[in-house]
Amino acid sequence: MAKVKRIPLVIGNWKMHPATLEAAKKLGKEVVAKALRARGTEACDVGIAVPTLYFDEIGKITKGKPIMLGAQNAAAGAVGAQTGEVSAGMIAERRGAFVIVGHSERRTLGEDNAQVGARASGVLAAKMTPIVCVGEKVRDTDGDYYHLVTEQLEAVFAELGPTAAARVVVAYEPVWAIGTGLTPTAEDVSTMRLSIKKYLHGKYGDSVANKVRVLYGGSVTDENATDFMQNGMIDGFLVGGASLSPATFAAIIKVCTA
Ligand code: 13P
């Protein structure tokens, strides 16, 4: 496979934080200011996935700046009888650039592979980037987790042609590493990345496999980011807890621009 230089991508997933709009605006201002400084000129793409209710106010802070605003989930379709849901179209209309789909915290609540696939297609149809989360709950000695991740990928890519597929970002987030302080080794991440690339290569060939960015997520800090970038062969990070600290989030971005 030919080597292609992809621009790194760092996404902060605020999850259900912070508790008030005032706190969100303060956090947003600090995150954006520090991220812009760390990013420099176009060396790294940066996004923040904020609670949907804060979208417009944080959007005022990111407006005109190279920091993408995104959501943490979206229903497929424009409108419908889906109590409690927000559609990809609604998020796009509020200037969302990307949506996280299939996060393990959603899968735990019952979202299955088919739903994740439909949601990812909905995000693409709304002309946004789906950040598709995949990852195993546990690592078994037989390596079944590679099959599990391939199944998660197949549910998303099965219906996608090459043009749509090339717009997807895959985030490898082993569930056991999320919010625990535990992490795989950079070598483990690199091997999973290769498995993801092999799947894409088999399905679409070189060009798409080269374009799809693969991120790592799960207890990422400014201390372990360098090792993952250098030895994990990834294209950036999906950051949870550390994205709520503007200085740490900026330091992670800085690692990706090096
Ligand atoms: P932590 O970085 O807090 O482990 O969360 C990772 C995550 O779930 C990002 O989507």
GROMACS .gro file of C-alpha atoms and ligand atoms in nm, residues 11 13 15 100 103-105 133 173 177-181 217-220 238-243, ligand 1:
model
   34
   11ILE     CA    1  -1.145   1.519   1.876
   13ASN     CA    2  -1.551   1.418   2.351
   15LYS     CA    3  -1.960   1.349   2.701
  100ILE     CA    4  -1.953   1.043   1.695
  103HIS     CA    5  -1.957   0.505   2.114
  104SER     CA    6  -1.936   0.218   2.361
  105GLU     CA    7  -2.138   0.420   2.612
  133CYS     CA    8  -1.621   0.400   1.736
  173GLU     CA    9  -1.161   0.265   2.153
  177ALA     CA   10  -0.944   0.146   2.835
  178ILE     CA   11  -1.219   0.409   2.852
  179GLY     CA   12  -1.204   0.616   3.169
  180THR     CA   13  -0.999   0.352   3.349
  181GLY     CA   14  -0.642   0.476   3.316
  217GLY     CA   15  -0.927   0.662   2.220
  218GLY     CA   16  -0.920   0.538   2.580
  219SER     CA   17  -0.738   0.707   2.869
  220VAL     CA   18  -0.536   0.929   2.635
  238LEU     CA   19  -1.059   1.070   2.042
  239VAL     CA   20  -1.007   1.218   2.388
  240GLY     CA   21  -1.256   1.190   2.675
  241GLY     CA   22  -1.164   1.307   3.024
  242ALA     CA   23  -0.845   1.488   2.921
  243SER     CA   24  -1.042   1.704   2.673
  25913P     P1   25  -1.134   0.870   2.827
  25913P     O1   26  -1.033   0.948   2.748
  25913P     O2   27  -1.191   0.949   2.943
  25913P     O3   28  -1.086   0.735   2.863
  25913P     O4   29  -1.260   0.848   2.727
  25913P     C1   30  -1.236   0.801   2.601
  25913P     C2   31  -1.361   0.814   2.523
  25913P     O5   32  -1.458   0.748   2.549
  25913P     C3   33  -1.363   0.914   2.415
  25913P     O6   34  -1.474   0.896   2.333
   0.00000   0.00000   0.00000
